[in-house]
mmCIF file of C-alpha atoms in Angstrom:
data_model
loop_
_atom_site.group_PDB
_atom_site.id
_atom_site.type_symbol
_atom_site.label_atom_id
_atom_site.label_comp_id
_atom_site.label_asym_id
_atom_site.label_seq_id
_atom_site.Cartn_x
_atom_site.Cartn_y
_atom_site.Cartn_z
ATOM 1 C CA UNK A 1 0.000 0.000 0.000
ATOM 2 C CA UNK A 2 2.994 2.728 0.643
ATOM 3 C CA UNK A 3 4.270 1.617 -2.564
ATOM 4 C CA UNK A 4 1.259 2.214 -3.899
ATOM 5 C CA UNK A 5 0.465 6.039 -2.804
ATOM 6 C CA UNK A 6 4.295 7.195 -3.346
ATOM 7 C CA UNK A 7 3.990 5.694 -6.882
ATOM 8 C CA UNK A 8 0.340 7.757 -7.072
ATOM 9 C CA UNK A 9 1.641 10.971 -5.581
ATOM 10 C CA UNK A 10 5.018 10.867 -8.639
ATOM 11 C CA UNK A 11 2.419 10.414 -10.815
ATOM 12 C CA UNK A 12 0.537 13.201 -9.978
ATOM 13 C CA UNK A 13 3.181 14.852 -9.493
ATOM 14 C CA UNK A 14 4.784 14.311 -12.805
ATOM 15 C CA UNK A 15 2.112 15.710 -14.725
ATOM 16 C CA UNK A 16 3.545 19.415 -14.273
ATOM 17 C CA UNK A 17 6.654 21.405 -12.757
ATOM 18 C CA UNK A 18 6.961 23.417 -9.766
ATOM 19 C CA UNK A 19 6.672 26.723 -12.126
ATOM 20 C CA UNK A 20 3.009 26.831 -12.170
ATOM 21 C CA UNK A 21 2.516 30.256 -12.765
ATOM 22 C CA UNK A 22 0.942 30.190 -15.621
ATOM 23 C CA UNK A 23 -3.153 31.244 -15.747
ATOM 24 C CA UNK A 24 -5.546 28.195 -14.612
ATOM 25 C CA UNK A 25 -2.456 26.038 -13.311
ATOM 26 C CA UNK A 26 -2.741 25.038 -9.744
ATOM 27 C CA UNK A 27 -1.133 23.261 -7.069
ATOM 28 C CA UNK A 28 -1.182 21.439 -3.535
ATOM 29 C CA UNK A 29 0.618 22.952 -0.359
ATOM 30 C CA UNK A 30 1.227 20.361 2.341
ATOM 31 C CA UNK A 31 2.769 23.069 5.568
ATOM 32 C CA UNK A 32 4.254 23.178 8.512
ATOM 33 C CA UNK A 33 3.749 26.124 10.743
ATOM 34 C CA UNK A 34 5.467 27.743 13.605
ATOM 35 C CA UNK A 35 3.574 30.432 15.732
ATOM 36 C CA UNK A 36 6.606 32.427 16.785
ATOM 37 C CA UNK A 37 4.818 34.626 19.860
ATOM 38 C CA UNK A 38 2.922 31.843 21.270
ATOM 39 C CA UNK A 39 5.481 28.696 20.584
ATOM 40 C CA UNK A 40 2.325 26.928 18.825
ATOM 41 C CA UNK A 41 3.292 24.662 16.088
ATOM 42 C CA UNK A 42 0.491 23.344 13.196
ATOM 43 C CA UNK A 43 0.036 21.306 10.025
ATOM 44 C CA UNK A 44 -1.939 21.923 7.597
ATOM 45 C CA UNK A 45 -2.437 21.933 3.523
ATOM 46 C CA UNK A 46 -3.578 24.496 0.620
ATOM 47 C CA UNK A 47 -4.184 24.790 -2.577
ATOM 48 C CA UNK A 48 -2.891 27.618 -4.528
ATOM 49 C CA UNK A 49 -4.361 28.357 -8.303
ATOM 50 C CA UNK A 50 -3.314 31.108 -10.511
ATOM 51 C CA UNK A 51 -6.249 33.331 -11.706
ATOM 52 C CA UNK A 52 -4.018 35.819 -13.605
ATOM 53 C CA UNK A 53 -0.390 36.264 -14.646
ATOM 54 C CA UNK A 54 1.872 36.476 -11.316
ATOM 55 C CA UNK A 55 -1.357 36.448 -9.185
ATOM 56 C CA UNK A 56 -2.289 33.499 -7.301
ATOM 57 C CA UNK A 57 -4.984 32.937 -4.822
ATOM 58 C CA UNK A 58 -4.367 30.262 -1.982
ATOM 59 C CA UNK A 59 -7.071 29.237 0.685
ATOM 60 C CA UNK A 60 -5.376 27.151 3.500
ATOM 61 C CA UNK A 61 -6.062 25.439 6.706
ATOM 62 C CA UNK A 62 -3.994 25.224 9.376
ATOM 63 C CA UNK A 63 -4.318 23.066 13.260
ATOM 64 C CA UNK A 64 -2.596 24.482 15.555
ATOM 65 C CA UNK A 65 -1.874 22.769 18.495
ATOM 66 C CA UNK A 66 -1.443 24.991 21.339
ATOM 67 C CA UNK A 67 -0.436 23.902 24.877
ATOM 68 C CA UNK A 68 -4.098 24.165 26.095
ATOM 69 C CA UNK A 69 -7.302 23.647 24.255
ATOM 70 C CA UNK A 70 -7.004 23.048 20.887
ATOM 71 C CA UNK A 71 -7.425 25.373 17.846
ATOM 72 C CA UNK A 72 -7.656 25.989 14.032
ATOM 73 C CA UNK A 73 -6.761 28.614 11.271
ATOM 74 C CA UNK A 74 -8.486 29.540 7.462
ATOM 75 C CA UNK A 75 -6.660 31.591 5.652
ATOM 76 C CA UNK A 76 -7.335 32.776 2.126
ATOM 77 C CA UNK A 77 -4.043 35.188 0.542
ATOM 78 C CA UNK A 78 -3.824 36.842 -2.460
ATOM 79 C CA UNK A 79 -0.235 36.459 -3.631
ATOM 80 C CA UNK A 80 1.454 38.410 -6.085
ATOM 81 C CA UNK A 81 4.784 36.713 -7.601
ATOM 82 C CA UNK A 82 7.802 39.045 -7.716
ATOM 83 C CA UNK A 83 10.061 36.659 -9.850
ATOM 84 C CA UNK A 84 9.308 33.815 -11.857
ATOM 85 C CA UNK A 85 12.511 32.324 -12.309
ATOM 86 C CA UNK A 86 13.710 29.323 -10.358
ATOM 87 C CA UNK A 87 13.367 31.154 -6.343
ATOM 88 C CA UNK A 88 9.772 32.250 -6.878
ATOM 89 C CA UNK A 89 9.375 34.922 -4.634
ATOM 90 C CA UNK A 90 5.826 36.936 -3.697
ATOM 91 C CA UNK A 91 4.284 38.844 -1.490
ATOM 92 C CA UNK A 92 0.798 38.296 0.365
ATOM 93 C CA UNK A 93 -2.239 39.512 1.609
ATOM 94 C CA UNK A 94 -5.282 38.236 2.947
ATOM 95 C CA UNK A 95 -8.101 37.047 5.501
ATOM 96 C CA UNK A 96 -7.458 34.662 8.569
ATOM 97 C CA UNK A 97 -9.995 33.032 10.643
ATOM 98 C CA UNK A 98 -8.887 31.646 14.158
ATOM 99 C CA UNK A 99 -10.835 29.386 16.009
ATOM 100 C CA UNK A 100 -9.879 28.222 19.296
ATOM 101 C CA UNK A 101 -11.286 26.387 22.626
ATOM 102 C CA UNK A 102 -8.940 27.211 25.538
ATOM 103 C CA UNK A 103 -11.236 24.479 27.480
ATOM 104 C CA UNK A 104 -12.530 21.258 25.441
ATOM 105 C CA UNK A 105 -15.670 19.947 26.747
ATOM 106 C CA UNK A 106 -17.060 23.352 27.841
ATOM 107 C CA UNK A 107 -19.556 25.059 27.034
ATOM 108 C CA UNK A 108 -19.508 27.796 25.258
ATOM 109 C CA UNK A 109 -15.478 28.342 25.483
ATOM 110 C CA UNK A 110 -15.165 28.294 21.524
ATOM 111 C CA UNK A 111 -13.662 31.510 20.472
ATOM 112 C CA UNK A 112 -13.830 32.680 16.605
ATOM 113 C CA UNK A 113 -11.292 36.122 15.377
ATOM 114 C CA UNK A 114 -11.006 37.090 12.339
ATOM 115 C CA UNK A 115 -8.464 39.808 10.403
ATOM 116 C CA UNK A 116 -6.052 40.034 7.839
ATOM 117 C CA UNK A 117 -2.711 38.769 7.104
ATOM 118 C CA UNK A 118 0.182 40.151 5.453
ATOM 119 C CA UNK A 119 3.990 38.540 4.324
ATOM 120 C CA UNK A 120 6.212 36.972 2.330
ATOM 121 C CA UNK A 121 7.488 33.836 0.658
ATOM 122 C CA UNK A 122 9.084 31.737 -1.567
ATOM 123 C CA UNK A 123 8.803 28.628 -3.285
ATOM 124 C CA UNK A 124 11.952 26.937 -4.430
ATOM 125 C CA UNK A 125 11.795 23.949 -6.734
ATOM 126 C CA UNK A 126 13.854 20.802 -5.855
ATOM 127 C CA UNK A 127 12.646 18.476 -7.959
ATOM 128 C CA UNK A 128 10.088 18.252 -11.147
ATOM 129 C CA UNK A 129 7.251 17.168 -9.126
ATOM 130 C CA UNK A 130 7.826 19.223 -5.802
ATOM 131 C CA UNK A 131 9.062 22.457 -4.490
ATOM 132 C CA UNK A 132 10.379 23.896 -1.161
ATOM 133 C CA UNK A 133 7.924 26.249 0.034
ATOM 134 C CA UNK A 134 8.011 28.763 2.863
ATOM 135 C CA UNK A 135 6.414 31.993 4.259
ATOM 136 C CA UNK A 136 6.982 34.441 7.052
ATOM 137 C CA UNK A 137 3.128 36.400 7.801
ATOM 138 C CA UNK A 138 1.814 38.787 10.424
ATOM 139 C CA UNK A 139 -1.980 37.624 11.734
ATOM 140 C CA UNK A 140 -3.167 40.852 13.059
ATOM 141 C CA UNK A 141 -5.887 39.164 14.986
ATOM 142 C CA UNK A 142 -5.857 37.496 18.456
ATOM 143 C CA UNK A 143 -2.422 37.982 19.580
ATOM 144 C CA UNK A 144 -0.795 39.808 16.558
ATOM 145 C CA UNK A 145 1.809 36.858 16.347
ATOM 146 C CA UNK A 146 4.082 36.210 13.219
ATOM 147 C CA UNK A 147 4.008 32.968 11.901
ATOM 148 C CA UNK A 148 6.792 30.912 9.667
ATOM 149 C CA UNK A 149 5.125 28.182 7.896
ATOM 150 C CA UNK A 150 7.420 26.051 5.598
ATOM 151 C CA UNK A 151 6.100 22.921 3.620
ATOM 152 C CA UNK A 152 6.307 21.523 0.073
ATOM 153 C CA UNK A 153 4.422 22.293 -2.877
ATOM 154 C CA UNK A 154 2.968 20.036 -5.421
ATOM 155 C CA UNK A 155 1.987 20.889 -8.866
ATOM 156 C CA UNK A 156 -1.303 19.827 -10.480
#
C-alpha cells in the first residue's frame, strides 16, 4: 500500500513542474507552521491556483496545536509573484480566521477572530514534481503573532 500512494503521488506529481505560474495552473501545499509569539506549532495543507499572470490565490487550513485547548486557522491570501525564475518569490495579503477552545468539553469556550494577514514567501523547486515552500506572515488578529510556515508544494 505505501508503494502504492508514493507511486500515485510521482504520478501526480509528474504531470507538471513546480513553475506553475501560468493562468488556470494550480497546485497542492502540504505546511508546517510555527507560531513564533505563542510557541504553537500546526500542520496543515492548501491549494494555490493562478487566476491571472503572477497572481495566485491560496485558501489554507492550518491546526494548531497549542499547549491548552485546541485550535484551528483559514486563511485565504492573495499572492502576487515578484520573480518567476527558479526562487519564486511573492508577497501576500489576505483574511485569517482563528478558532480556538482554551477548554474542550465546555460550554460555550469556543472563540472565533477574524483579520487580515500580510507577508512573504518563496517557493523553491527541488525536484520536477515538488518544491520547497516557505512563508513568514503577520496575523493581526488574536495575539498579533508572526508565523513561519514552511512545507512543500505540489503541482497539479
Amino acid at each position: 500500500m505505501k508503494k502504492f500512494a508514493l507511486l500515485l503521488l510521482l504520478g501526480i506529481g509528474s504531470l507538471g513542474l513546480t513553475q506553475a505560474q501560468n493562468q488556470g495552473e494550480s497546485r497542492i501545499h502540504v505546511l508546517g507552521q510555527y507560531g513564533l509569539r505563542l510557541n504553537e506549532p500546526g500542520i496543515g495543507a492548501g491549494w494555490e491556483y493562478f487566476f491571472a499572470e503572477k497572481f495566485g490565490f491560496m485558501p489554507s487550513y492550518t491546526r494548531i496545536f497549542p499547549n491548552v485547548g485546541n485550535a484551528g486557522n483559514f486563511s485565504a491570501d492573495l499572492r502576487y509573484y515578484l520573480s518567476t525564475g527558479k526562487s519564486q518569490v511573492y508577497a501576500m495579503a489576505g483574511y485569517s480566521l482563528t478558532s480556538e477552545n482554551p477548554q474542550p468539553g465546555s460550554a460555550g469556550t469556543r472563540r472565533n477572530q477574524s483579520g487580515a494577514n500580510v507577508g512573504v514567501g518563496a517557493v523553491i523547486p527541488l525536484t520536477e514534481w515538488i518544491g520547497l515552500s516557505t512563508e513568514f506572515k503577520f496575523q493581526s488578529q488574536g495575539f498579533r503573532q508572526p508565523i513561519f510556515r514552511f512545507g512543500f508544494a505540489f503541482p497539479l
